[in-house]
Amino acid sequence: MGNGLLVSPKEFGIFSAIEAELWGIYECLKYAWDLGITRIRMESDCKRAIQTLKDRGVRHSVSLVHHIWNLMDRQWEVRLLVINRESNKVADALANLAWSLSFGFHDFVDPPSIVSGLVMADLPG
């Protein structure tokens, strides 16, 4: 399973749910770009965040949205998808794990043991 990134929620302080989701999307896209990934499928259970990023006809005062759009406009393929939390047990387990981790970014080459059994269940097909 390629590299994975987990951001501890404690790193960002107090935000609304959509702001936290947008920060997570931004950081993951930036990280994926830095790794040289050319195609990425970004899944989120935050329908509002995904819709905000897909609807470029609406003006946004949030500069973070514009930074994400700038990342998405680079020479790569970015697909944004809404997925319900129950269909992505790995993401849910990683989100819970993040609360117990130290401040900062955590890069996983292999899935943490807490999610290794869930990886196969989340594969499409």
Coordinates of N, CA, C and O in Angstrom, one line a residue, residues 3-116:
N3 N 2.7 5.1 0.4 CA 2.8 5.9 1.5 C 1.4 6.5 1.9 O 0.6 6.7 1.1
G4 N 1.2 6.7 3.2 CA 0.0 7.3 3.7 C 0.4 8.4 4.6 O 1.5 8.5 5.2
L5 N -0.5 9.3 4.8 CA -0.2 10.5 5.7 C -1.4 10.6 6.6 O -2.5 10.5 6.3
L6 N -1.0 10.9 7.9 CA -2.0 11.1 8.9 C -1.6 12.4 9.6 O -0.5 12.6 10.0
V7 N -2.5 13.3 9.7 CA -2.3 14.6 10.4 C -3.0 14.6 11.7 O -4.2 14.3 11.7
S8 N -2.3 14.8 12.8 CA -2.9 14.9 14.1 C -3.8 16.1 14.2 O -3.4 17.2 13.9
P9 N -5.1 15.9 14.6 CA -6.0 17.1 14.7 C -5.5 18.1 15.7 O -5.9 19.3 15.5
K10 N -4.7 17.7 16.6 CA -4.2 18.7 17.6 C -3.3 19.7 16.9 O -3.1 20.8 17.5
E11 N -2.8 19.4 15.8 CA -1.9 20.3 15.1 C -2.6 21.6 14.7 O -1.9 22.7 14.6
F12 N -3.8 21.5 14.3 CA -4.5 22.7 13.7 C -5.3 23.5 14.7 O -5.8 24.6 14.3
G13 N -5.4 23.1 15.9 CA -6.2 23.9 16.8 C -7.7 23.7 16.6 O -8.1 22.7 16.2
I14 N -8.5 24.7 16.9 CA -10.0 24.6 16.8 C -10.5 25.2 15.5 O -10.3 26.4 15.2
F15 N -11.1 24.4 14.7 CA -11.7 24.8 13.5 C -13.1 24.2 13.4 O -13.4 23.3 14.1
S16 N -13.9 24.7 12.4 CA -15.1 24.0 12.1 C -14.8 22.7 11.4 O -13.7 22.5 10.9
A17 N -15.8 21.8 11.3 CA -15.6 20.6 10.6 C -15.1 20.7 9.2 O -14.2 20.1 8.7
I18 N -15.7 21.7 8.4 CA -15.4 21.9 7.0 C -14.0 22.4 6.9 O -13.2 22.1 6.0
E19 N -13.6 23.4 7.8 CA -12.3 23.9 7.8 C -11.2 22.8 8.0 O -10.2 22.8 7.4
A20 N -11.5 22.0 9.0 CA -10.6 20.9 9.3 C -10.4 19.9 8.1 O -9.3 19.5 7.8
E21 N -11.6 19.7 7.5 CA -11.5 18.8 6.3 C -10.8 19.4 5.1 O -9.9 18.7 4.5
L22 N -11.0 20.7 4.9 CA -10.2 21.4 3.8 C -8.8 21.4 4.1 O -7.9 21.3 3.2
W23 N -8.4 21.7 5.4 CA -6.9 21.6 5.7 C -6.4 20.3 5.5 O -5.3 20.1 5.0
G24 N -7.1 19.2 5.8 CA -6.6 17.9 5.6 C -6.5 17.6 4.1 O -5.4 17.0 3.7
I25 N -7.4 18.0 3.3 CA -7.3 17.8 1.9 C -6.1 18.6 1.3 O -5.3 18.1 0.5
Y26 N -6.0 19.8 1.7 CA -4.8 20.6 1.3 C -3.5 20.0 1.6 O -2.6 19.8 0.7
E27 N -3.3 19.6 2.9 CA -2.1 19.0 3.3 C -1.8 17.6 2.6 O -0.7 17.4 2.2
C28 N -2.8 16.8 2.4 CA -2.6 15.6 1.6 C -2.3 15.8 0.2 O -1.4 15.1 -0.4
L29 N -3.0 16.7 -0.5 CA -2.7 17.0 -1.9 C -1.2 17.5 -2.0 O -0.5 17.1 -2.9
K30 N -0.9 18.4 -1.1 CA 0.5 19.0 -1.2 C 1.5 17.9 -1.0 O 2.5 17.8 -1.7
Y31 N 1.3 17.0 0.0 CA 2.2 15.9 0.2 C 2.3 14.9 -1.0 O 3.4 14.5 -1.4
A32 N 1.1 14.6 -1.5 CA 1.1 13.7 -2.7 C 1.9 14.3 -3.9 O 2.6 13.6 -4.6
W33 N 1.7 15.6 -4.1 CA 2.4 16.3 -5.1 C 4.0 16.2 -4.9 O 4.7 15.9 -5.8
D34 N 4.4 16.5 -3.6 CA 5.8 16.4 -3.3 C 6.4 15.0 -3.5 O 7.6 14.9 -3.7
L35 N 5.5 14.0 -3.3 CA 6.0 12.6 -3.6 C 6.0 12.2 -5.0 O 6.5 11.2 -5.4
G36 N 5.5 13.1 -5.9 CA 5.5 12.9 -7.3 C 4.4 12.0 -7.8 O 4.4 11.5 -8.9
I37 N 3.3 11.9 -7.0 CA 2.1 11.2 -7.5 C 1.5 11.9 -8.6 O 1.3 13.2 -8.5
T38 N 1.1 11.2 -9.6 CA 0.4 11.9 -10.8 C -1.1 11.7 -10.9 O -1.7 12.4 -11.7
R39 N -1.6 10.8 -10.1 CA -3.0 10.5 -10.1 C -3.4 10.3 -8.7 O -2.8 9.5 -8.0
I40 N -4.5 11.0 -8.2 CA -4.9 10.8 -6.8 C -6.4 10.8 -6.8 O -7.1 11.6 -7.5
R41 N -6.9 10.0 -5.9 CA -8.4 9.9 -5.7 C -8.6 10.4 -4.2 O -8.2 9.6 -3.3
M42 N -9.1 11.5 -4.0 CA -9.3 12.1 -2.7 C -10.7 11.8 -2.3 O -11.7 12.3 -2.9
E43 N -10.9 11.0 -1.2 CA -12.2 10.7 -0.7 C -12.4 11.4 0.6 O -11.5 11.5 1.4
S44 N -13.6 11.9 0.8 CA -14.0 12.5 2.0 C -15.5 12.2 2.3 O -16.3 12.1 1.4
D45 N -15.8 12.2 3.6 CA -17.2 12.0 3.9 C -17.8 13.4 4.2 O -19.0 13.5 4.5
C46 N -17.1 14.4 3.9 CA -17.6 15.8 4.1 C -18.1 16.3 2.7 O -17.3 16.9 2.0
K47 N -19.4 16.1 2.5 CA -19.9 16.4 1.2 C -19.8 17.9 0.9 O -19.5 18.3 -0.2
R48 N -19.9 18.7 2.0 CA -19.8 20.2 1.8 C -18.4 20.6 1.3 O -18.3 21.5 0.5
A49 N -17.4 20.0 1.9 CA -16.0 20.3 1.5 C -15.8 19.9 0.0 O -15.2 20.7 -0.8
I50 N -16.2 18.7 -0.4 CA -16.0 18.3 -1.7 C -16.8 19.2 -2.7 O -16.3 19.6 -3.8
Q51 N -18.0 19.5 -2.4 CA -18.8 20.3 -3.2 C -18.2 21.7 -3.4 O -18.2 22.3 -4.5
T52 N -17.7 22.3 -2.3 CA -17.0 23.6 -2.3 C -15.9 23.5 -3.3 O -15.7 24.5 -4.1
L53 N -15.1 22.5 -3.3 CA -13.9 22.4 -4.2 C -14.3 22.1 -5.6 O -13.6 22.5 -6.6
K54 N -15.4 21.4 -5.9 CA -15.9 21.1 -7.2 C -16.6 22.3 -7.9 O -16.6 22.5 -9.1
D55 N -17.2 23.2 -7.1 CA -18.0 24.3 -7.6 C -17.1 25.6 -7.7 O -17.1 26.4 -6.9
R56 N -16.4 25.6 -8.8 CA -15.5 26.8 -9.0 C -16.2 28.0 -9.5 O -15.6 29.1 -9.6
G57 N -17.5 27.9 -9.8 CA -18.2 29.1 -10.2 C -18.6 30.0 -9.1 O -19.1 31.1 -9.3
V58 N -18.4 29.6 -7.8 CA -18.8 30.3 -6.7 C -17.5 31.0 -6.1 O -16.5 30.4 -6.0
R59 N -17.6 32.3 -5.8 CA -16.5 33.0 -5.2 C -16.4 32.6 -3.8 O -17.3 32.5 -3.0
H60 N -15.1 32.4 -3.4 CA -14.9 32.0 -2.0 C -13.9 33.0 -1.4 O -12.9 33.4 -1.9
S61 N -14.3 33.4 -0.2 CA -13.4 34.4 0.6 C -12.3 33.6 1.3 O -11.4 34.2 1.9
V62 N -12.5 32.3 1.4 CA -11.5 31.4 2.1 C -10.3 31.2 1.2 O -10.4 30.5 0.2
S63 N -9.2 31.7 1.6 CA -8.0 31.6 0.7 C -7.6 30.1 0.6 O -7.0 29.7 -0.4
L64 N -7.9 29.3 1.7 CA -7.5 27.9 1.6 C -8.1 27.2 0.4 O -7.5 26.4 -0.2
V65 N -9.4 27.5 0.1 CA -10.0 26.9 -1.1 C -9.2 27.3 -2.3 O -9.0 26.4 -3.2
H66 N -8.8 28.5 -2.5 CA -8.0 28.9 -3.6 C -6.6 28.2 -3.7 O -6.2 27.8 -4.8
H67 N -6.0 28.0 -2.5 CA -4.8 27.2 -2.5 C -5.0 25.8 -3.0 O -4.2 25.2 -3.7
I68 N -6.1 25.2 -2.5 CA -6.4 23.8 -3.0 C -6.7 23.8 -4.5 O -6.2 22.9 -5.2
W69 N -7.4 24.8 -5.0 CA -7.6 24.8 -6.4 C -6.3 24.9 -7.2 O -6.1 24.3 -8.2
N70 N -5.4 25.8 -6.7 CA -4.1 25.9 -7.3 C -3.4 24.6 -7.4 O -2.7 24.3 -8.4
L71 N -3.4 23.8 -6.3 CA -2.8 22.5 -6.3 C -3.5 21.6 -7.3 O -2.8 20.9 -8.0
M72 N -4.8 21.6 -7.3 CA -5.5 20.7 -8.2 C -5.3 21.1 -9.7 O -5.4 20.2 -10.6
D73 N -4.9 22.3 -10.0 CA -4.7 22.8 -11.4 C -3.3 22.4 -11.9 O -3.0 22.7 -13.1
R74 N -2.5 21.8 -11.1 CA -1.2 21.4 -11.6 C -1.3 20.2 -12.6 O -2.4 19.7 -12.8
Q75 N -0.2 19.8 -13.1 CA -0.2 18.7 -14.1 C -0.3 17.4 -13.5 O 0.6 16.6 -13.4
W76 N -1.5 17.1 -13.1 CA -1.8 15.7 -12.5 C -3.3 15.5 -12.5 O -4.1 16.5 -12.7
E77 N -3.8 14.3 -12.2 CA -5.2 14.1 -12.1 C -5.6 13.9 -10.7 O -5.1 13.1 -9.9
V78 N -6.6 14.8 -10.3 CA -7.1 14.8 -9.0 C -8.6 14.5 -9.1 O -9.3 15.3 -9.7
R79 N -9.1 13.4 -8.5 CA -10.5 13.1 -8.4 C -11.0 13.3 -7.0 O -10.4 12.8 -6.1
L80 N -12.1 14.1 -6.9 CA -12.7 14.3 -5.6 C -14.0 13.5 -5.5 O -14.8 13.7 -6.3
L81 N -14.1 12.7 -4.4 CA -15.2 11.9 -4.3 C -15.8 12.0 -2.8 O -15.0 12.0 -1.9
V82 N -17.1 12.0 -2.7 CA -17.8 11.9 -1.4 C -18.0 10.4 -1.2 O -18.5 9.7 -2.0
I83 N -17.6 10.0 0.0 CA -17.8 8.6 0.4 C -18.4 8.6 1.8 O -18.0 9.4 2.6
N84 N -19.3 7.7 2.1 CA -19.9 7.7 3.5 C -18.9 7.1 4.4 O -18.1 6.2 4.0
R85 N -18.9 7.5 5.6 CA -18.0 7.1 6.7 C -18.0 5.6 6.9 O -17.0 4.9 7.0
E86 N -19.2 5.0 6.8 CA -19.3 3.6 7.0 C -18.6 2.8 5.9 O -18.3 1.6 6.1
S87 N -18.5 3.3 4.7 CA -17.8 2.6 3.6 C -16.3 2.8 3.6 O -15.7 2.2 2.8
N88 N -15.8 3.6 4.5 CA -14.4 3.7 4.6 C -13.9 3.6 6.0 O -13.6 4.5 6.7
K89 N -13.8 2.3 6.5 CA -13.5 2.0 7.8 C -12.0 2.3 8.1 O -11.6 2.7 9.2
V90 N -11.1 2.3 7.1 CA -9.7 2.6 7.3 C -9.6 4.1 7.6 O -8.9 4.4 8.6
A91 N -10.2 5.0 6.9 CA -10.1 6.4 7.2 C -10.7 6.7 8.6 O -10.1 7.5 9.3
D92 N -11.8 6.1 8.9 CA -12.4 6.3 10.2 C -11.4 5.8 11.3 O -11.3 6.6 12.3
A93 N -10.8 4.7 11.2 CA -9.9 4.2 12.2 C -8.7 5.1 12.3 O -8.2 5.4 13.4
L94 N -8.2 5.6 11.1 CA -7.0 6.5 11.1 C -7.3 7.8 11.8 O -6.5 8.4 12.5
A95 N -8.6 8.3 11.5 CA -9.0 9.5 12.2 C -9.0 9.4 13.7 O -8.6 10.3 14.4
N96 N -9.5 8.3 14.2 CA -9.5 8.0 15.6 C -8.1 7.8 16.1 O -7.7 8.3 17.2
L97 N -7.2 7.2 15.4 CA -5.8 7.0 15.8 C -5.1 8.3 15.9 O -4.3 8.5 16.8
A98 N -5.4 9.3 15.0 CA -4.7 10.6 15.0 C -4.8 11.3 16.4 O -3.8 12.0 16.7
W99 N -5.9 11.1 17.1 CA -6.0 11.8 18.4 C -5.0 11.3 19.4 O -4.7 12.0 20.4
S100 N -4.5 10.1 19.2 CA -3.6 9.5 20.2 C -2.1 9.8 19.8 O -1.2 9.4 20.6
L101 N -1.9 10.4 18.7 CA -0.5 10.6 18.2 C 0.1 11.9 18.7 O -0.7 12.8 19.0
S102 N 1.4 12.0 18.6 CA 2.0 13.2 19.0 C 1.7 14.3 17.9 O 1.3 14.0 16.8
F103 N 2.0 15.5 18.2 CA 1.8 16.7 17.4 C 2.6 16.5 16.1 O 3.7 16.0 16.1
G104 N 2.0 16.8 14.9 CA 2.7 16.8 13.7 C 2.2 15.8 12.7 O 1.1 15.2 12.8
F105 N 3.0 15.6 11.6 CA 2.7 14.7 10.5 C 3.2 13.3 10.8 O 4.3 13.2 11.4
H106 N 2.5 12.3 10.4 CA 3.0 10.9 10.5 C 2.9 10.2 9.2 O 1.8 10.2 8.6
D107 N 4.0 9.8 8.7 CA 4.1 9.1 7.4 C 4.2 7.6 7.6 O 5.0 7.1 8.3
F108 N 3.2 6.9 6.9 CA 3.2 5.4 7.1 C 3.6 4.8 5.7 O 2.9 5.1 4.7
V109 N 4.6 4.0 5.7 CA 4.9 3.2 4.5 C 3.9 2.0 4.4 O 3.4 1.7 3.3
D110 N 3.7 1.4 5.5 CA 2.7 0.3 5.7 C 1.6 0.7 6.6 O 1.8 1.6 7.5
P111 N 0.4 0.2 6.4 CA -0.7 0.6 7.3 C -0.4 0.3 8.8 O 0.2 -0.8 9.0
P112 N -0.8 1.1 9.7 CA -0.6 0.8 11.1 C -1.4 -0.5 11.4 O -2.4 -0.8 10.8
S113 N -1.0 -1.2 12.4 CA -1.6 -2.5 12.7 C -3.1 -2.3 13.0 O -3.9 -3.2 12.8
I114 N -3.5 -1.2 13.5 CA -4.9 -0.9 13.9 C -5.8 -1.0 12.7 O -7.0 -1.3 12.8
V115 N -5.3 -0.8 11.5 CA -6.1 -0.8 10.3 C -5.7 -1.9 9.3 O -6.4 -2.0 8.3
S116 N -4.7 -2.6 9.5 CA -4.3 -3.6 8.6 C -5.4 -4.6 8.2 O -5.5 -5.0 7.0

